[in-house]
N, CA, C and O atoms as a MOPAC input file, in Angstrom:
PM7 MOZYME 1SCF
protein

 N    -83.86400 1    34.06800 1   -29.20400 1
 C    -83.47100 1    32.81200 1   -29.80300 1
 C    -84.40800 1    32.35700 1   -30.93000 1
 O    -84.06300 1    31.46900 1   -31.70900 1
 N    -85.59100 1    32.97100 1   -31.01000 1
 C    -86.55100 1    32.56100 1   -32.03700 1
 C    -86.02000 1    32.83300 1   -33.44700 1
 O    -86.17200 1    31.99000 1   -34.33200 1
 N    -85.40000 1    33.99800 1   -33.67100 1
 C    -84.86800 1    34.33500 1   -34.99200 1
 C    -83.75800 1    33.36700 1   -35.38900 1
 O    -83.67900 1    32.94600 1   -36.54300 1
 N    -82.91400 1    33.02000 1   -34.44400 1
 C    -81.81200 1    32.10500 1   -34.72200 1
 C    -82.34700 1    30.71400 1   -35.06600 1
 O    -81.86000 1    30.06000 1   -35.98800 1
 N    -83.36000 1    30.27000 1   -34.30800 1
 C    -83.96600 1    28.96300 1   -34.58200 1
 C    -84.62900 1    28.95300 1   -35.95200 1
 O    -84.57200 1    27.94900 1   -36.66400 1
 N    -85.26000 1    30.07100 1   -36.32800 1
 C    -85.90300 1    30.16600 1   -37.64200 1
 C    -84.89100 1    30.03100 1   -38.76900 1
 O    -85.16100 1    29.39200 1   -39.78600 1
 N    -83.73100 1    30.63200 1   -38.58200 1
 C    -82.67900 1    30.53100 1   -39.58700 1
 C    -82.27100 1    29.07300 1   -39.79600 1
 O    -82.12200 1    28.61700 1   -40.93000 1
 N    -82.09400 1    28.35100 1   -38.69300 1
 C    -81.73700 1    26.93700 1   -38.79300 1
 C    -82.85300 1    26.11900 1   -39.43600 1
 O    -82.57900 1    25.19500 1   -40.20100 1
 N    -84.10100 1    26.44900 1   -39.13500 1
 C    -85.22700 1    25.72800 1   -39.73300 1
 C    -85.23900 1    25.91100 1   -41.24900 1
 O    -85.41700 1    24.95100 1   -42.00000 1
 N    -85.04800 1    27.14500 1   -41.68500 1
 C    -85.05800 1    27.41800 1   -43.12900 1
 C    -83.91900 1    26.68200 1   -43.82700 1
 O    -84.11500 1    26.11300 1   -44.90100 1
 N    -82.75100 1    26.69000 1   -43.23300 1
 C    -81.58600 1    26.07800 1   -43.87200 1
 C    -81.42900 1    24.59100 1   -43.56000 1
 O    -80.43900 1    23.97600 1   -43.95600 1
 N    -82.40000 1    24.01100 1   -42.85200 1
 C    -82.32900 1    22.57500 1   -42.58200 1
 C    -82.63700 1    21.75400 1   -43.83200 1
 O    -82.34800 1    20.55800 1   -43.87700 1
 N    -83.21600 1    22.38600 1   -44.83700 1
 C    -83.47200 1    21.73500 1   -46.12100 1
 C    -82.20200 1    21.80700 1   -46.96700 1
 O    -81.60200 1    22.87300 1   -47.10100 1
 N    -81.80200 1    20.68800 1   -47.52700 1
 C    -80.56100 1    20.60800 1   -48.30700 1
 C    -80.54600 1    21.59400 1   -49.47600 1
 O    -79.53900 1    22.26100 1   -49.71400 1
 N    -81.64700 1    21.68600 1   -50.19600 1
 C    -81.69500 1    22.59500 1   -51.35400 1
 C    -81.51500 1    24.04100 1   -50.90800 1
 O    -80.77600 1    24.79600 1   -51.53900 1
 N    -82.18100 1    24.43000 1   -49.83100 1
 C    -82.05000 1    25.81000 1   -49.35700 1
 C    -80.64900 1    26.09700 1   -48.82000 1
 O    -80.13900 1    27.20700 1   -48.97400 1
 N    -80.03200 1    25.10500 1   -48.19500 1
 C    -78.64800 1    25.28300 1   -47.73100 1
 C    -77.71200 1    25.44800 1   -48.92200 1
 O    -76.80300 1    26.27700 1   -48.89000 1
 N    -77.93100 1    24.66500 1   -49.96800 1
 C    -77.11800 1    24.79700 1   -51.18200 1
 C    -77.33000 1    26.15400 1   -51.83400 1
 O    -76.37100 1    26.78000 1   -52.28600 1
 N    -78.59000 1    26.62300 1   -51.89000 1
 C    -78.88400 1    27.93700 1   -52.46600 1
 C    -78.21500 1    29.04900 1   -51.66700 1
 O    -77.62500 1    29.96100 1   -52.24500 1
 N    -78.30400 1    28.97800 1   -50.35200 1
 C    -77.67500 1    29.99900 1   -49.50900 1
 C    -76.17100 1    30.01200 1   -49.73400 1
 O    -75.56500 1    31.08200 1   -49.80600 1
 N    -75.56900 1    28.84800 1   -49.84400 1
 C    -74.12400 1    28.76900 1   -50.06800 1
 C    -73.74400 1    29.36000 1   -51.42300 1
 O    -72.75500 1    30.08500 1   -51.53200 1
 N    -74.52700 1    29.05100 1   -52.45200 1
 C    -74.24700 1    29.60700 1   -53.77900 1
 C    -74.40200 1    31.12500 1   -53.77700 1
 O    -73.57000 1    31.83200 1   -54.34600 1
 N    -75.44700 1    31.62700 1   -53.15000 1
 C    -75.65800 1    33.07400 1   -53.10800 1
 C    -74.58000 1    33.75700 1   -52.27500 1
 O    -74.19800 1    34.89100 1   -52.56400 1
 N    -74.09700 1    33.08800 1   -51.26600 1
 C    -73.03100 1    33.65900 1   -50.44500 1
 C    -71.75700 1    33.82500 1   -51.26000 1
 O    -71.06900 1    34.84000 1   -51.15000 1
 N    -71.44700 1    32.83200 1   -52.07200 1
 C    -70.22900 1    32.86400 1   -52.88100 1
 C    -70.40700 1    33.73300 1   -54.11500 1
 O    -69.52800 1    34.52700 1   -54.44900 1
 N    -71.54700 1    33.58700 1   -54.79800 1
 C    -71.74400 1    34.22900 1   -56.10200 1
 C    -72.40200 1    35.60200 1   -56.02400 1
 O    -72.28800 1    36.38800 1   -56.96500 1
 N    -73.07400 1    35.90300 1   -54.94500 1
 C    -73.81700 1    37.15400 1   -54.87700 1
 C    -75.13400 1    37.02500 1   -55.61900 1
 O    -75.64700 1    35.92000 1   -55.79600 1
 N    -75.67900 1    38.14700 1   -56.05100 1
 C    -76.97700 1    38.15400 1   -56.71400 1
 C    -76.96100 1    37.25500 1   -57.95300 1
 O    -76.07100 1    37.35400 1   -58.79700 1
 N    -77.96100 1    36.38100 1   -58.04500 1
 C    -77.99400 1    35.38600 1   -59.11200 1
 C    -79.43100 1    35.16800 1   -59.56600 1
 O    -80.35900 1    35.20200 1   -58.75700 1
 N    -79.60500 1    34.94600 1   -60.85200 1
 C    -80.91900 1    34.69300 1   -61.44000 1
 C    -81.41300 1    33.28800 1   -61.07800 1
 O    -80.62500 1    32.35000 1   -60.95700 1
 N    -82.71200 1    33.16700 1   -60.91000 1
 C    -83.32000 1    31.87900 1   -60.57500 1
 C    -82.97000 1    30.81800 1   -61.61100 1
 O    -82.67000 1    29.67900 1   -61.25400 1
 N    -83.00400 1    31.18200 1   -62.88900 1
 C    -82.74600 1    30.17900 1   -63.92700 1
 C    -81.31900 1    29.62500 1   -63.83400 1
 O    -81.09100 1    28.44600 1   -64.10500 1
 N    -80.37500 1    30.46500 1   -63.45700 1
 C    -78.98900 1    30.02300 1   -63.30200 1
 C    -78.86900 1    29.11700 1   -62.07000 1
 O    -78.18700 1    28.09300 1   -62.10600 1
 N    -79.53700 1    29.50500 1   -60.98600 1
 C    -79.51700 1    28.66800 1   -59.77900 1
 C    -80.14700 1    27.30200 1   -60.05400 1
 O    -79.65500 1    26.27800 1   -59.58000 1
 N    -81.24000 1    27.29400 1   -60.82400 1
 C    -81.90800 1    26.04100 1   -61.15400 1
 C    -80.98900 1    25.13300 1   -61.96700 1
 O    -80.92400 1    23.92800 1   -61.72400 1
 N    -80.29100 1    25.70800 1   -62.91800 1
 C    -79.35700 1    24.90900 1   -63.71800 1
 C    -78.21100 1    24.38200 1   -62.86000 1
 O    -77.80000 1    23.23100 1   -63.00500 1
 N    -77.70100 1    25.21900 1   -61.97400 1
 C    -76.58600 1    24.81000 1   -61.12400 1
 C    -76.97000 1    23.64800 1   -60.21700 1
 O    -76.14900 1    22.77000 1   -59.95300 1
 N    -78.21400 1    23.63600 1   -59.73800 1
 C    -78.66900 1    22.56600 1   -58.85400 1
 C    -79.38100 1    21.44700 1   -59.61200 1
 O    -79.85400 1    20.48200 1   -59.01100 1
 N    -79.45300 1    21.58700 1   -60.93700 1
 C    -80.10600 1    20.58700 1   -61.78600 1
 C    -81.52400 1    20.30500 1   -61.28600 1
 O    -81.91900 1    19.15800 1   -61.07600 1
 N    -82.26700 1    21.38600 1   -61.10600 1
 C    -83.63700 1    21.29400 1   -60.59600 1
 C    -84.53300 1    22.22000 1   -61.42000 1
 O    -84.04900 1    23.18100 1   -62.01800 1
 N    -85.83400 1    21.93300 1   -61.45200 1
 C    -86.74600 1    22.80700 1   -62.19800 1
 C    -86.82000 1    24.20200 1   -61.58200 1
 O    -86.68500 1    24.36600 1   -60.36900 1
 N    -87.03500 1    25.20100 1   -62.43300 1
 C    -87.14800 1    26.59100 1   -61.97400 1
 C    -88.19500 1    26.74600 1   -60.87800 1
 O    -87.96700 1    27.45100 1   -59.89500 1
 N    -89.35600 1    26.08000 1   -61.04600 1
 C    -90.43700 1    26.25100 1   -60.07200 1
 C    -90.02400 1    25.74800 1   -58.68800 1
 O    -90.42100 1    26.32000 1   -57.67300 1
 N    -89.23400 1    24.68700 1   -58.64900 1
 C    -88.79300 1    24.14600 1   -57.35600 1
 C    -87.83400 1    25.12600 1   -56.67100 1
 O    -87.93400 1    25.37000 1   -55.46900 1
 N    -86.91400 1    25.67800 1   -57.44600 1
 C    -85.95400 1    26.63900 1   -56.89500 1
 C    -86.68700 1    27.91500 1   -56.46100 1
 O    -86.37900 1    28.48400 1   -55.41400 1
 N    -87.64500 1    28.35400 1   -57.26000 1
 C    -88.43400 1    29.53600 1   -56.89700 1
 C    -89.19200 1    29.31100 1   -55.59200 1
 O    -89.27700 1    30.21600 1   -54.76100 1
 N    -89.74000 1    28.12000 1   -55.40700 1
 C    -90.47000 1    27.80700 1   -54.18400 1
 C    -89.54400 1    27.87700 1   -52.97600 1
 O    -89.89900 1    28.45600 1   -51.94900 1
 N    -88.34900 1    27.28500 1   -53.10000 1
 C    -87.37800 1    27.32800 1   -52.00000 1
 C    -86.92800 1    28.76100 1   -51.71700 1
 O    -86.79000 1    29.15200 1   -50.55800 1
 N    -86.70000 1    29.53500 1   -52.76400 1
 C    -86.30200 1    30.93000 1   -52.57400 1
 C    -87.43500 1    31.73800 1   -51.94000 1
 O    -87.18100 1    32.67700 1   -51.18600 1
 N    -88.67100 1    31.37800 1   -52.23900 1
 C    -89.81500 1    32.02600 1   -51.60600 1
 C    -89.84800 1    31.78500 1   -50.10300 1
 O    -90.15700 1    32.68900 1   -49.32700 1
 N    -89.53000 1    30.56400 1   -49.70100 1
 C    -89.44800 1    30.24700 1   -48.26900 1
 C    -88.33100 1    31.06000 1   -47.62400 1
 O    -88.49500 1    31.60300 1   -46.53200 1
 N    -87.20500 1    31.13700 1   -48.30700 1
 C    -86.06500 1    31.89600 1   -47.78200 1
 C    -86.39100 1    33.39200 1   -47.71300 1
 O    -85.97300 1    34.08500 1   -46.78500 1
 N    -87.13000 1    33.87100 1   -48.69100 1
 C    -87.52000 1    35.29000 1   -48.71400 1
 C    -88.49500 1    35.59700 1   -47.58500 1
 O    -88.36900 1    36.62100 1   -46.91400 1
 N    -89.46200 1    34.71500 1   -47.37400 1
 C    -90.43700 1    34.90600 1   -46.29300 1
 C    -89.75400 1    34.92500 1   -44.92900 1
 O    -90.22500 1    35.58900 1   -44.00500 1
 N    -88.65400 1    34.20300 1   -44.80500 1
 C    -87.90300 1    34.16300 1   -43.55100 1
 C    -86.94800 1    35.34300 1   -43.41700 1
 O    -86.30400 1    35.51000 1   -42.38100 1
 N    -86.85500 1    36.16800 1   -44.47300 1
 C    -85.97400 1    37.33400 1   -44.42900 1
 C    -84.52000 1    37.01600 1   -44.69800 1
 O    -83.63700 1    37.80900 1   -44.37500 1
 N    -84.26500 1    35.85600 1   -45.28900 1
 C    -82.88900 1    35.44700 1   -45.56100 1
 C    -82.37300 1    35.96800 1   -46.89400 1
 O    -81.18100 1    36.23600 1   -47.04300 1
 N    -83.27600 1    36.11000 1   -47.86700 1
 C    -82.89000 1    36.61200 1   -49.18500 1
 C    -83.81800 1    37.75200 1   -49.58400 1
 O    -84.90400 1    37.91400 1   -49.02800 1
 N    -83.37100 1    38.53000 1   -50.54900 1
 C    -84.21900 1    39.55400 1   -51.15000 1
 C    -84.20200 1    39.34600 1   -52.65200 1
 O    -83.24800 1    38.81200 1   -53.21600 1
 N    -85.28600 1    39.78300 1   -53.28900 1
 C    -85.45400 1    39.55200 1   -54.72300 1
 C    -85.52500 1    40.86900 1   -55.47000 1
 O    -85.89800 1    41.91000 1   -54.92900 1
 N    -85.15000 1    40.77600 1   -56.73400 1
 C    -85.23000 1    41.92200 1   -57.64400 1
 C    -85.65500 1    41.39100 1   -59.00300 1
 O    -85.07700 1    40.43200 1   -59.51500 1
 N    -86.66800 1    42.02100 1   -59.58000 1
 C    -87.13800 1    41.60900 1   -60.91100 1
 C    -86.45800 1    42.46700 1   -61.96400 1
 O    -86.32100 1    43.68200 1   -61.81800 1
 N    -86.03500 1    41.79600 1   -63.03000 1
 C    -85.49000 1    42.49300 1   -64.19700 1
 C    -86.13700 1    41.86300 1   -65.42000 1
 O    -85.72800 1    40.79300 1   -65.87000 1
 N    -87.14700 1    42.53500 1   -65.95100 1
 C    -87.91100 1    41.95900 1   -67.05200 1
 C    -88.64800 1    40.73300 1   -66.56000 1
 O    -89.42100 1    40.80100 1   -65.60400 1
 N    -88.40600 1    39.60900 1   -67.21900 1
 C    -89.05600 1    38.36000 1   -66.80500 1
 C    -88.20900 1    37.57500 1   -65.81100 1
 O    -88.65200 1    36.54000 1   -65.31100 1
 N    -87.01800 1    38.03900 1   -65.52000 1
 C    -86.10100 1    37.30200 1   -64.64600 1
 C    -86.16100 1    37.80400 1   -63.21200 1
 O    -86.33500 1    38.99800 1   -62.96600 1
 N    -86.01600 1    36.88100 1   -62.27300 1
 C    -85.95200 1    37.21700 1   -60.85200 1
 C    -84.54000 1    36.92700 1   -60.36700 1
 O    -84.00300 1    35.84200 1   -60.59000 1
 N    -83.95200 1    37.90200 1   -59.70900 1
 C    -82.61400 1    37.78100 1   -59.14700 1
 C    -82.71100 1    37.78200 1   -57.62600 1
 O    -83.46700 1    38.56000 1   -57.04200 1
 N    -81.94700 1    36.91300 1   -56.99800 1
 C    -81.95100 1    36.80600 1   -55.54100 1
 C    -80.55000 1    37.00400 1   -54.99400 1
 O    -79.55400 1    36.68800 1   -55.64300 1
 N    -80.50300 1    37.53900 1   -53.77500 1
 C    -79.24000 1    37.64300 1   -53.06800 1
 C    -79.52500 1    37.52900 1   -51.58200 1
 O    -80.63600 1    37.80200 1   -51.12700 1
 N    -78.51100 1    37.12400 1   -50.83300 1
 C    -78.65300 1    37.07200 1   -49.38200 1
 C    -78.76600 1    38.48500 1   -48.84500 1
 O    -78.13700 1    39.40500 1   -49.36700 1
 N    -79.56100 1    38.65800 1   -47.81300 1
 C    -79.64100 1    39.96700 1   -47.17200 1
 C    -78.35600 1    40.19600 1   -46.38100 1
 O    -77.67300 1    39.25000 1   -45.98800 1
 N    -78.04900 1    41.44600 1   -46.16200 1
 C    -76.89500 1    41.77300 1   -45.32300 1
 C    -77.19400 1    41.28900 1   -43.90900 1
 O    -78.32700 1    41.40200 1   -43.44100 1
 N    -76.19300 1    40.75400 1   -43.22800 1
 C    -76.42200 1    40.28100 1   -41.85000 1
 C    -76.97400 1    41.40100 1   -40.97400 1
 O    -76.46800 1    42.52300 1   -40.98800 1
 N    -78.02100 1    41.08000 1   -40.21200 1
 C    -78.66800 1    42.05800 1   -39.35100 1
 C    -78.22700 1    41.94500 1   -37.89800 1
 O    -78.61200 1    42.75600 1   -37.05600 1
 N    -77.42500 1    40.94200 1   -37.61800 1
 C    -76.95800 1    40.73100 1   -36.25000 1
 C    -75.58900 1    40.07100 1   -36.29800 1
 O    -75.15900 1    39.57800 1   -37.34100 1
 N    -74.91800 1    40.06700 1   -35.16900 1
 C    -73.61100 1    39.40700 1   -35.12900 1
 C    -73.77900 1    37.90500 1   -35.33800 1
 O    -72.89900 1    37.25600 1   -35.90300 1
 N    -74.91000 1    37.34700 1   -34.88500 1
 C    -75.16900 1    35.93000 1   -35.11400 1
 C    -75.21100 1    35.62600 1   -36.60600 1
 O    -74.56000 1    34.68900 1   -37.07000 1
 N    -75.98100 1    36.42300 1   -37.36500 1
 C    -76.07700 1    36.21300 1   -38.81400 1
 C    -74.73300 1    36.42400 1   -39.49400 1
 O    -74.39000 1    35.70600 1   -40.43300 1
 N    -73.98000 1    37.39300 1   -39.03000 1
 C    -72.64500 1    37.64600 1   -39.59500 1
 C    -71.73900 1    36.44300 1   -39.36800 1
 O    -71.05100 1    35.99900 1   -40.28700 1
 N    -71.73600 1    35.91500 1   -38.15000 1
 C    -70.90700 1    34.74700 1   -37.84300 1
 C    -71.40900 1    33.50700 1   -38.58200 1
 O    -70.61800 1    32.66700 1   -39.01200 1
 N    -72.72100 1    33.40300 1   -38.72200 1
 C    -73.28300 1    32.25700 1   -39.41700 1
 C    -72.88800 1    32.26400 1   -40.89200 1
 O    -72.54100 1    31.22200 1   -41.44800 1
 N    -72.93900 1    33.43900 1   -41.52400 1
 C    -72.51600 1    33.52700 1   -42.92400 1
 C    -71.02300 1    33.23500 1   -43.06900 1
 O    -70.60300 1    32.60400 1   -44.03900 1
 N    -70.23200 1    33.68600 1   -42.11900 1
 C    -68.79700 1    33.38200 1   -42.14700 1
 C    -68.57100 1    31.88800 1   -41.99900 1
 O    -67.70800 1    31.31300 1   -42.66100 1
 N    -69.34900 1    31.26500 1   -41.12900 1
 C    -69.23800 1    29.81800 1   -40.96100 1
 C    -69.58700 1    29.09700 1   -42.25900 1
 O    -68.86700 1    28.19100 1   -42.67900 1
 N    -70.69600 1    29.49600 1   -42.90200 1
 C    -71.07700 1    28.87400 1   -44.17300 1
 C    -69.97400 1    29.04200 1   -45.20600 1
 O    -69.62200 1    28.10200 1   -45.91800 1
 N    -69.44200 1    30.23700 1   -45.27500 1
 C    -68.40100 1    30.53700 1   -46.25700 1
 C    -67.16300 1    29.67600 1   -46.04400 1
 O    -66.62600 1    29.10800 1   -46.99500 1
 N    -66.72100 1    29.58300 1   -44.82500 1
 C    -65.49500 1    28.83100 1   -44.53100 1
 C    -65.76800 1    27.35100 1   -44.30800 1
 O    -65.00000 1    26.49700 1   -44.75100 1
 N    -66.86600 1    27.05000 1   -43.61900 1
 C    -67.15500 1    25.66700 1   -43.25300 1
 C    -67.53100 1    24.78500 1   -44.41900 1
 O    -67.29400 1    23.57700 1   -44.38400 1
 N    -68.11900 1    25.37000 1   -45.46300 1
 C    -68.54500 1    24.57300 1   -46.61100 1
 C    -67.68700 1    24.80400 1   -47.85500 1
 O    -67.96600 1    24.24300 1   -48.91500 1
 N    -66.66200 1    25.61400 1   -47.73000 1
 C    -65.83700 1    25.96900 1   -48.89500 1
 C    -65.26000 1    24.75000 1   -49.60800 1
 O    -65.15100 1    24.74700 1   -50.83400 1
 N    -64.89600 1    23.73700 1   -48.87000 1
 C    -64.29600 1    22.54400 1   -49.47700 1
 C    -65.27500 1    21.39200 1   -49.63000 1
 O    -64.87300 1    20.27400 1   -49.95400 1
 N    -66.54800 1    21.65100 1   -49.40200 1
 C    -67.53200 1    20.57000 1   -49.50100 1
 C    -67.70400 1    20.17100 1   -50.97400 1
 O    -67.87300 1    21.03600 1   -51.83300 1
 N    -67.66000 1    18.87300 1   -51.26500 1
 C    -67.76200 1    18.41500 1   -52.66200 1
 C    -69.04300 1    18.86900 1   -53.36800 1
 O    -69.00700 1    19.19800 1   -54.55300 1
 N    -70.16100 1    18.88900 1   -52.66100 1
 C    -71.41800 1    19.31000 1   -53.28900 1
 C    -71.35900 1    20.77600 1   -53.68600 1
 O    -71.78100 1    21.14300 1   -54.78200 1
 N    -70.83800 1    21.61200 1   -52.80200 1
 C    -70.73300 1    23.04200 1   -53.13300 1
 C    -69.75800 1    23.24900 1   -54.28700 1
 O    -70.01700 1    24.06700 1   -55.17000 1
 N    -68.65700 1    22.53100 1   -54.29300 1
 C    -67.70900 1    22.65500 1   -55.40700 1
 C    -68.37600 1    22.28100 1   -56.72800 1
 O    -68.17900 1    22.95200 1   -57.74100 1
 N    -69.16400 1    21.20700 1   -56.71200 1
 C    -69.87200 1    20.78700 1   -57.92500 1
 C    -70.91900 1    21.82100 1   -58.32400 1
 O    -71.06300 1    22.13800 1   -59.50400 1
 N    -71.65200 1    22.34900 1   -57.34100 1
 C    -72.65600 1    23.37800 1   -57.62800 1
 C    -72.01400 1    24.62000 1   -58.23200 1
 O    -72.55200 1    25.20100 1   -59.17500 1
 N    -70.88000 1    25.02700 1   -57.70200 1
 C    -70.18500 1    26.21200 1   -58.23000 1
 C    -69.68500 1    25.97800 1   -59.64800 1
 O    -69.74600 1    26.87500 1   -60.48900 1
 N    -69.19000 1    24.76800 1   -59.91300 1
 C    -68.74200 1    24.44200 1   -61.26900 1
 C    -69.92000 1    24.48100 1   -62.24200 1
 O    -69.78600 1    24.97600 1   -63.36100 1
 N    -71.06700 1    23.96200 1   -61.82000 1
 C    -72.27000 1    24.00100 1   -62.65600 1
 C    -72.76600 1    25.42700 1   -62.83500 1
 O    -73.25600 1    25.79200 1   -63.90400 1
 N    -72.63700 1    26.23100 1   -61.78700 1
 C    -73.06400 1    27.62700 1   -61.84300 1
 C    -72.27600 1    28.40400 1   -62.88900 1
 O    -72.83400 1    29.24000 1   -63.59900 1
 N    -70.99600 1    28.13100 1   -62.98200 1
 C    -70.15600 1    28.82200 1   -63.95800 1
 C    -70.59200 1    28.55000 1   -65.38900 1
 O    -70.43600 1    29.40800 1   -66.25700 1
 N    -71.13500 1    27.36900 1   -65.64400 1
 C    -71.54600 1    26.96900 1   -66.98900 1
 C    -72.98200 1    27.39100 1   -67.30600 1
 O    -73.38200 1    27.39500 1   -68.47000 1
 N    -73.74900 1    27.74000 1   -66.29100 1
 C    -75.17500 1    28.02700 1   -66.45400 1
 C    -75.40200 1    29.42300 1   -67.03000 1
 O    -74.60600 1    30.34000 1   -66.83100 1
 N    -76.51300 1    29.55000 1   -67.74800 1
 C    -76.92500 1    30.86000 1   -68.27400 1
 C    -78.42300 1    30.86000 1   -68.51900 1
 O    -79.03000 1    29.80300 1   -68.68600 1
 N    -79.01300 1    32.03400 1   -68.53900 1
 C    -80.43500 1    32.16000 1   -68.85000 1
 C    -80.59700 1    32.21600 1   -70.36100 1
 O    -79.85500 1    32.91500 1   -71.05100 1
 N    -81.55800 1    31.48500 1   -70.85600 1
 C    -81.77800 1    31.45100 1   -72.30900 1
 C    -82.98000 1    32.27000 1   -72.68800 1
 O    -83.32000 1    32.35900 1   -73.86800 1

């Protein structure tokens, strides 16, 4: 139960829950695009992604000066069901809809 509790602890922060939802829908995404979508500074988004990475929830890939993040593949049936819940349970949430709309307009400069 410790791993499951850790997942809830990491996603108990609104920003990290929003990031996980965006990565679930969009797949691998650059930090600068995520920052624009959430209307937050890059350093703040990087810090949250660092917490998620330390918890094993996301993995990172560097391409030049850009860092790209994506959710890790589910390692257990719990994680698989949890990702399905996020996908379906938050699909109609107004905040996620707004974040996705902002994500579509965002780009790295």
